[in-house]
CSV table of N, CA and C in Angstrom, one decimal:
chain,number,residue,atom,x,y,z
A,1,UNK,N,105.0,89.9,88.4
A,1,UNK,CA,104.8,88.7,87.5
A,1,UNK,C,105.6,87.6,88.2
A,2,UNK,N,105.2,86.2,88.3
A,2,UNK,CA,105.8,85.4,88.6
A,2,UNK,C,105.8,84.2,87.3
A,3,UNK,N,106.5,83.3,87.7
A,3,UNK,CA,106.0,82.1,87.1
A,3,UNK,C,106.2,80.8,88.0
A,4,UNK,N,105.8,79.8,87.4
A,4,UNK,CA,106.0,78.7,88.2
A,4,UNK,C,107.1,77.8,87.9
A,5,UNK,N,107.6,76.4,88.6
A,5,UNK,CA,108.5,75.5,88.8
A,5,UNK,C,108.3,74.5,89.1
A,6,UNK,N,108.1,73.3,88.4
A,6,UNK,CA,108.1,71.6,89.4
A,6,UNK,C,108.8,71.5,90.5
A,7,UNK,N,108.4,70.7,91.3
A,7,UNK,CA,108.8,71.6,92.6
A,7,UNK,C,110.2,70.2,92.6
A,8,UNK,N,110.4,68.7,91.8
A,8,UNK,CA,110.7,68.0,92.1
A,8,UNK,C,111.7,67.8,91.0
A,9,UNK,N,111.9,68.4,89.7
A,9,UNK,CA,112.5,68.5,88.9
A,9,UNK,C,113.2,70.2,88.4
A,10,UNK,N,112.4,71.1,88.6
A,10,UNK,CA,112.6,72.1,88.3
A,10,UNK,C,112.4,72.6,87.3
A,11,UNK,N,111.4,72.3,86.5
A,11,UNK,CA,111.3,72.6,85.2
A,11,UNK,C,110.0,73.7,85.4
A,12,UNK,N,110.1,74.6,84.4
A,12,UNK,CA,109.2,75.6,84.2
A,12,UNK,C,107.5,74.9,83.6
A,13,UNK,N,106.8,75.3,84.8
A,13,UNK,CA,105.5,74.4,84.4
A,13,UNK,C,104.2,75.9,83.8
A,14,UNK,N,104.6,77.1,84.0
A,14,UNK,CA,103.1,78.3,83.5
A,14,UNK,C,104.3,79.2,83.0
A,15,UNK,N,103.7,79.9,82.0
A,15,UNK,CA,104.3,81.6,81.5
A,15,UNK,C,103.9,82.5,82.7
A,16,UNK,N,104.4,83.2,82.6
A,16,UNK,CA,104.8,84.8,83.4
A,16,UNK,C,103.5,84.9,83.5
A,17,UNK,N,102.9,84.9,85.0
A,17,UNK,CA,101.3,85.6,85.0
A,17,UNK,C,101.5,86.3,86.2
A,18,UNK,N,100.3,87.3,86.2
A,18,UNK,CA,100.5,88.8,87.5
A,18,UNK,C,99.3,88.0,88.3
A,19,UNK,N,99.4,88.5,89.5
A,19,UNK,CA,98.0,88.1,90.4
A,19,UNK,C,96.7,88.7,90.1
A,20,UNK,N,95.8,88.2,90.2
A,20,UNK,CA,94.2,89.2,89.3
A,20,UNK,C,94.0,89.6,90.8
A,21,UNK,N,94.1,91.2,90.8
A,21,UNK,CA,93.7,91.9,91.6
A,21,UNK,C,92.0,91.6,91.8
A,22,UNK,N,91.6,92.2,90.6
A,22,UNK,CA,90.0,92.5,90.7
A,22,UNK,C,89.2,90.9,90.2
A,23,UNK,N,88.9,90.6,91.3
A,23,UNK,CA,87.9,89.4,91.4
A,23,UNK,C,86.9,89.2,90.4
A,24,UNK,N,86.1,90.7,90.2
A,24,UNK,CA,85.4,90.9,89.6
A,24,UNK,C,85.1,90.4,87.9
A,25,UNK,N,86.9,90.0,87.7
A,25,UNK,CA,86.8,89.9,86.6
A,25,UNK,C,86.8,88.4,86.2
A,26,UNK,N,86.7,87.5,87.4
A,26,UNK,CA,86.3,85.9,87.3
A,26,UNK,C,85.1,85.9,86.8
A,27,UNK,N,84.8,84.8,86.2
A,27,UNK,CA,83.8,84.1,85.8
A,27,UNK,C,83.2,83.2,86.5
A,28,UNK,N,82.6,83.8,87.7
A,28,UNK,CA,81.7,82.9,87.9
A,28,UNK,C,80.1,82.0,87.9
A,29,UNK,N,80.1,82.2,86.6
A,29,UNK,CA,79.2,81.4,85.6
A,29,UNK,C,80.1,80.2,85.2
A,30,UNK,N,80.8,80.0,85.7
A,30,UNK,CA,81.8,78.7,84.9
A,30,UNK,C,80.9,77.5,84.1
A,31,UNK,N,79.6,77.5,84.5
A,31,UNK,CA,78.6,76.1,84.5
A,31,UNK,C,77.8,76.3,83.4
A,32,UNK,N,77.7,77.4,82.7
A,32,UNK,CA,76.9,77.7,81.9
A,32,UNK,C,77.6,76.9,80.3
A,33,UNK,N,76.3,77.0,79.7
A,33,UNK,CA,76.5,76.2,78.5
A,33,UNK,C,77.2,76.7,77.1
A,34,UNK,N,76.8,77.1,76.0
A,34,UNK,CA,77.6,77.4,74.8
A,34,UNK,C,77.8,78.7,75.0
A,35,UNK,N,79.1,79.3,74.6
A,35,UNK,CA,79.6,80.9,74.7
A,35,UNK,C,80.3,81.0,76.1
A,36,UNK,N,80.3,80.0,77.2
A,36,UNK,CA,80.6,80.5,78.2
A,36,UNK,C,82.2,81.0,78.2
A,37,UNK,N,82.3,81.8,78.8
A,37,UNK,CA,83.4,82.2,78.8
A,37,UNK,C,84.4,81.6,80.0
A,38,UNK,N,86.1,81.6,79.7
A,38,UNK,CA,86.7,80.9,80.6
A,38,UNK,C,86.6,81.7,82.1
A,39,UNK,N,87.1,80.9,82.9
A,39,UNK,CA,87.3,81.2,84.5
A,39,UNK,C,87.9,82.6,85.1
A,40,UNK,N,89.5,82.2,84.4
A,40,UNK,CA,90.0,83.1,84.6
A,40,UNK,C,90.3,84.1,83.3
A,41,UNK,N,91.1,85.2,83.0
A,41,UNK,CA,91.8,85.5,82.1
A,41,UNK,C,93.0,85.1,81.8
A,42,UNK,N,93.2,84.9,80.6
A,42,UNK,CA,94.9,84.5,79.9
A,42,UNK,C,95.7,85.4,80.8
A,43,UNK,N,97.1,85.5,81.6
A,43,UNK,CA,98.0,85.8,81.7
A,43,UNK,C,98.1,86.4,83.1
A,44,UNK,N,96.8,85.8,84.0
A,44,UNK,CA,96.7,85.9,85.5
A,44,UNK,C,96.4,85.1,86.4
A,45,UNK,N,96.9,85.2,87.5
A,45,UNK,CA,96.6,83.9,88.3
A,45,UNK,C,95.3,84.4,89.7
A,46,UNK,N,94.7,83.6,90.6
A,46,UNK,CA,94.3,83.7,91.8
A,46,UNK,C,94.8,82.6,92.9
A,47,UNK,N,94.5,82.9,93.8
A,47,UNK,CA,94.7,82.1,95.0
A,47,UNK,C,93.2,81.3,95.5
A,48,UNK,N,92.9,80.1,95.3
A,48,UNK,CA,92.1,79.6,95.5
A,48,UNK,C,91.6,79.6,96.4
A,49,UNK,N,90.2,80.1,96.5
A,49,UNK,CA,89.4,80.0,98.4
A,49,UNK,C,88.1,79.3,98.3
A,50,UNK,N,87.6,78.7,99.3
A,50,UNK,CA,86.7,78.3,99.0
A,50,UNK,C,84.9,79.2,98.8
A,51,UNK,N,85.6,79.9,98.7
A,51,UNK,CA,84.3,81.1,98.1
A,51,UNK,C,84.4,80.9,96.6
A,52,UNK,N,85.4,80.5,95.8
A,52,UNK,CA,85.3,80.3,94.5
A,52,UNK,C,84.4,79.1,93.7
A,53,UNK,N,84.1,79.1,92.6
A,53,UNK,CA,83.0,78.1,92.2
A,53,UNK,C,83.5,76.9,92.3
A,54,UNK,N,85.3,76.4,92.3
A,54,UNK,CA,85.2,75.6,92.2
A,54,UNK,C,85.5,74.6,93.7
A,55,UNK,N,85.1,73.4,93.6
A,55,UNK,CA,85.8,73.2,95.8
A,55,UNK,C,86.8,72.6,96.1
A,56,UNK,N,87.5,72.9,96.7
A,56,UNK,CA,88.4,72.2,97.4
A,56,UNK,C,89.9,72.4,96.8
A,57,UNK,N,89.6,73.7,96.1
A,57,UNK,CA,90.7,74.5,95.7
A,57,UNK,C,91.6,75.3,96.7
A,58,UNK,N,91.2,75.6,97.9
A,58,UNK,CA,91.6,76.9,99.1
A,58,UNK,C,93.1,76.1,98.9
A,59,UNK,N,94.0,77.7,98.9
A,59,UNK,CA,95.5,77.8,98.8
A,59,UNK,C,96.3,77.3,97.9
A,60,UNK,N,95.2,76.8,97.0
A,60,UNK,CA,96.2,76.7,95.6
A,60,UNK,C,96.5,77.9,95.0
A,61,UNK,N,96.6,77.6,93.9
A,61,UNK,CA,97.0,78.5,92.5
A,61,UNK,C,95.9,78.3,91.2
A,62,UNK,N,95.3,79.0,90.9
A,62,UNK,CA,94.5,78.7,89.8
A,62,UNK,C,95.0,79.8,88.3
A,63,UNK,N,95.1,78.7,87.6
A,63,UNK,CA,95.5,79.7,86.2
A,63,UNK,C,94.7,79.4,85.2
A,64,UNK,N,95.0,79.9,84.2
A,64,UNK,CA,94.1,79.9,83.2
A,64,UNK,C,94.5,78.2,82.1
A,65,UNK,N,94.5,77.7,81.7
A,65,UNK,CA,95.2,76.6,81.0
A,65,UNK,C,96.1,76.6,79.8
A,66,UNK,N,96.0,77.7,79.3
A,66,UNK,CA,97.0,78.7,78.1
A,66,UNK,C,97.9,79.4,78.8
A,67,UNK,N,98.3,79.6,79.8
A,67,UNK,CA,99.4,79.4,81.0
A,67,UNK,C,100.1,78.6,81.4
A,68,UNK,N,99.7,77.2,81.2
A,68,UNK,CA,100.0,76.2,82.0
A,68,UNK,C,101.1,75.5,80.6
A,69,UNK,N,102.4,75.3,81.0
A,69,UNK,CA,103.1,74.5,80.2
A,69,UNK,C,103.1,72.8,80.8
A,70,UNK,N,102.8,71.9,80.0
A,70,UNK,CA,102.5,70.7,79.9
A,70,UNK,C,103.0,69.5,79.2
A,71,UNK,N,103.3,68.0,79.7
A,71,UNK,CA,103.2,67.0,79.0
A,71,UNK,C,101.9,66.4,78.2
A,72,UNK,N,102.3,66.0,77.0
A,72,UNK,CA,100.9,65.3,76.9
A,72,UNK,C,100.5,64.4,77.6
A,73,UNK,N,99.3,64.5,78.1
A,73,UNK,CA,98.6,63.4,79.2
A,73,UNK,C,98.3,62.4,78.1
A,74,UNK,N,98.2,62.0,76.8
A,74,UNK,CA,98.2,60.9,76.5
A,74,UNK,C,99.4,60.1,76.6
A,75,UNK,N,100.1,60.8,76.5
A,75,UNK,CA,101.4,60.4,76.9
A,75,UNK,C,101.8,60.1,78.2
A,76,UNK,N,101.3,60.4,79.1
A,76,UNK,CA,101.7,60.5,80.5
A,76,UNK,C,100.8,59.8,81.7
A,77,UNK,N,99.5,59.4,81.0
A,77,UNK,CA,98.9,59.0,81.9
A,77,UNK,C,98.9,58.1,81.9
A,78,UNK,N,98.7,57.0,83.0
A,78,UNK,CA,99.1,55.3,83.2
A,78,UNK,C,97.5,54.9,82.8
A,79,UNK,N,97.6,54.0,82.1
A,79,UNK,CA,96.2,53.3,81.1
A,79,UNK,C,95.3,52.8,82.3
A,80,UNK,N,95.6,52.4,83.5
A,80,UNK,CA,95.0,52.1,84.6
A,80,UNK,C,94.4,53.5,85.3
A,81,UNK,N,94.9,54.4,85.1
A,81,UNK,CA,93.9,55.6,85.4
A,81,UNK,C,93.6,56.7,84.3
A,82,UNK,N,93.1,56.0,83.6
A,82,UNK,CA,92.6,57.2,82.3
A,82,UNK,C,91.1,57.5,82.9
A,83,UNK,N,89.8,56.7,83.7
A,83,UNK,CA,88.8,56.9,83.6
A,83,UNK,C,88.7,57.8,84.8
A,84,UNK,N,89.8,58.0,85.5
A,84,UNK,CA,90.3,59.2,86.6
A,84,UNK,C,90.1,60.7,86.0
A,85,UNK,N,91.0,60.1,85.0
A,85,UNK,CA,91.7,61.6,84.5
A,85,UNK,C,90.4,62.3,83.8
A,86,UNK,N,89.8,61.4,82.5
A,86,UNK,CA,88.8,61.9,81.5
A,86,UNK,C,87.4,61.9,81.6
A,87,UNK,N,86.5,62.8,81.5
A,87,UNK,CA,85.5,62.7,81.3
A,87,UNK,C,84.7,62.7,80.4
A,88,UNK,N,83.4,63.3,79.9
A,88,UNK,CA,82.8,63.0,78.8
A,88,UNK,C,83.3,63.8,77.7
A,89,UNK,N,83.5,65.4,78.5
A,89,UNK,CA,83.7,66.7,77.4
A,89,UNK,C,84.6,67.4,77.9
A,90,UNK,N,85.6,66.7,78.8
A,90,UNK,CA,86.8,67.3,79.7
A,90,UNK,C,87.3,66.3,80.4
A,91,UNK,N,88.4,66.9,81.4
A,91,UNK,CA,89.3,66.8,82.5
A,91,UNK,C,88.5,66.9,83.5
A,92,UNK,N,88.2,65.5,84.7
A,92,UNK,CA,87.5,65.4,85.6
A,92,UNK,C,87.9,66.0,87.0
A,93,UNK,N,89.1,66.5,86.8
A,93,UNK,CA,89.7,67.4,88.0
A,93,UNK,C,89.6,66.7,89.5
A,94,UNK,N,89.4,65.1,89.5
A,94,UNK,CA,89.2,64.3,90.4
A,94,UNK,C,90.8,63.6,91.2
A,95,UNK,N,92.1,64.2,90.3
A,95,UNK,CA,93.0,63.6,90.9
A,95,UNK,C,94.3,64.1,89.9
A,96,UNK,N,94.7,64.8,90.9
A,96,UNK,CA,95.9,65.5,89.9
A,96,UNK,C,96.5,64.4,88.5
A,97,UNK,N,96.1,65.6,87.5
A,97,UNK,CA,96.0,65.3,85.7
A,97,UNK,C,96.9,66.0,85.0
A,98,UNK,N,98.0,66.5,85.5
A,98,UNK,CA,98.7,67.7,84.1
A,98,UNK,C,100.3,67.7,85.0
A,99,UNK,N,101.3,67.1,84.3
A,99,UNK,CA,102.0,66.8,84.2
A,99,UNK,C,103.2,67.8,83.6
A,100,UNK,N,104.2,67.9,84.4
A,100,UNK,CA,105.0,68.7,84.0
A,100,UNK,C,106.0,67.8,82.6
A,101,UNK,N,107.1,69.4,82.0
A,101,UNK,CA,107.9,68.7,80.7
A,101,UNK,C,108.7,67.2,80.7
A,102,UNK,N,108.8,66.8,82.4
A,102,UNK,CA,109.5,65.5,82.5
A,102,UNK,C,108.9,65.0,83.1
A,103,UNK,N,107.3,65.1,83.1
A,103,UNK,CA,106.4,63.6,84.1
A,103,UNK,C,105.9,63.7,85.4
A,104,UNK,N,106.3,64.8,86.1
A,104,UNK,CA,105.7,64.9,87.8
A,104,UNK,C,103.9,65.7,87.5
A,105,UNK,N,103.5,64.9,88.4
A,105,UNK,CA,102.1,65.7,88.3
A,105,UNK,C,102.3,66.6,89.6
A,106,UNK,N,101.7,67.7,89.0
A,106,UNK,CA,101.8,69.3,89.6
A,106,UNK,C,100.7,70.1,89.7
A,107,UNK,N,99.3,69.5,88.7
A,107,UNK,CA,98.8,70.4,88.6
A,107,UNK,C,97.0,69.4,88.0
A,108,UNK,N,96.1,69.8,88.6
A,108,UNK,CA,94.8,69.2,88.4
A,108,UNK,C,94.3,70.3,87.3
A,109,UNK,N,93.3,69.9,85.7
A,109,UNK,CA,92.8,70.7,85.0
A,109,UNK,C,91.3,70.5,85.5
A,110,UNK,N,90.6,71.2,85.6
A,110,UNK,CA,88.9,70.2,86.2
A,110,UNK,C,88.6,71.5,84.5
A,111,UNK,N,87.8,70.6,83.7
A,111,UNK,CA,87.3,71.1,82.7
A,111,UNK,C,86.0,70.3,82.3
A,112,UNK,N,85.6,69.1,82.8
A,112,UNK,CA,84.2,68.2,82.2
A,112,UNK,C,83.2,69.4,83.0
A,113,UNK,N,82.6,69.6,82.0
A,113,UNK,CA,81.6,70.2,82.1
A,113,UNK,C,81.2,72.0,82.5
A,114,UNK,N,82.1,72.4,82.9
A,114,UNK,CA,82.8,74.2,83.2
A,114,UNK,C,83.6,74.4,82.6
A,115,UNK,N,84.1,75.8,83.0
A,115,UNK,CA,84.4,76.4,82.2
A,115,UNK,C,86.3,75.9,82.6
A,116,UNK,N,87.2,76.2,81.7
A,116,UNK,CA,88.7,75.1,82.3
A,116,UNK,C,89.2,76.0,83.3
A,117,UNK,N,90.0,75.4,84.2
A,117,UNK,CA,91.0,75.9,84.9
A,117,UNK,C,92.3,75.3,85.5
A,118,UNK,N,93.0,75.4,86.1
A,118,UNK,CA,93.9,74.6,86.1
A,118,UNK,C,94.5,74.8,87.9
A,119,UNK,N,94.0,73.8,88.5
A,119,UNK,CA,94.5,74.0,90.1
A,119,UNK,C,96.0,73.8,90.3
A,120,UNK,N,97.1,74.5,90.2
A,120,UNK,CA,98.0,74.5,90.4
A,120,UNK,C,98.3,74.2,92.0
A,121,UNK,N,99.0,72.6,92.6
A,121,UNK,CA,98.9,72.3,93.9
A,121,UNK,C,100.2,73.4,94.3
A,122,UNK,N,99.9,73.7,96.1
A,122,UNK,CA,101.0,74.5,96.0
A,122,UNK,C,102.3,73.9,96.6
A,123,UNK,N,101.8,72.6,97.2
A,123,UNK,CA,102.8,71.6,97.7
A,123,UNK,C,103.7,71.1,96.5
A,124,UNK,N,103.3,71.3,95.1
A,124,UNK,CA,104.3,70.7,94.0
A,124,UNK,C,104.7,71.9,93.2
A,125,UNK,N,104.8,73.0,93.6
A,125,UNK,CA,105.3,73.9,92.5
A,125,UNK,C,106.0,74.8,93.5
A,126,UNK,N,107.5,75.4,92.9
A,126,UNK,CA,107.9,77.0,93.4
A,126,UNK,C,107.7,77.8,92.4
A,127,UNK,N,107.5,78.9,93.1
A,127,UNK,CA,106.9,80.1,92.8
A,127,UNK,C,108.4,81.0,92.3
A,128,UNK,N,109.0,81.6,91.0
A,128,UNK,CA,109.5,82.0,90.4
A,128,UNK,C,109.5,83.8,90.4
């Protein structure tokens, strides 16, 4: 089990998650419409490759978003880039959005329109 750390302040940014051994248990249907189920499972992480549904994830951290401890982004986001952050029925995952307990962005959600996830960058977090 690990957890994570802002890499700039130090504050605890996910709960205690193990690595998902079995792949098999991702979702990748992420695109699908009502009932879809989430990406990952609650309380595991993967290592992002670009074989995964979502792109330009390779060598991050992907967790589930009920993992991920957070600032409120209404709180945190500069009014000059809200149309960055939000989309119609989600998190546009277009430019790091999730904000640790004192303000550093650490971590992209991409949620408009799939299923959520949360790209943990690995240049902004240690690993616990």
């Amino acid at each position: 089990m690990v957890s994570f750390e802002c890499a700039t302040c130090g504050a605890r940014v996910s709960e205690e998650v193990a690595l998902l051994e079995d792949e098999t248990r991702l979702c990748e249907d992420g695109y699908s419409g009502e009932g879809r189920r989430e990406y990952l499972p609650e309380g595991f992480y993967v290592v992002g490759a670009e074989s995964h549904i979502y792109p330009g994830v390779g060598g991050d951290y992907l967790l589930h978003p009920t993992d991920v401890l957070t600032m409120d982004r209404m709180e945190a986001v500069p009014i000059e880039e809200y149309t960055d952050f939000f989309g119609c029925c989600g998190l546009r995952g277009k430019v790091p959005n999730t904000f640790c307990p004192n303000g550093h962005r650490f971590a992209t959600e991409i949620s408009d329109h799939c299923s959520r996830v949360v790209q943990i960058h690995r240049d902004r977090v240690e690993v616990r």
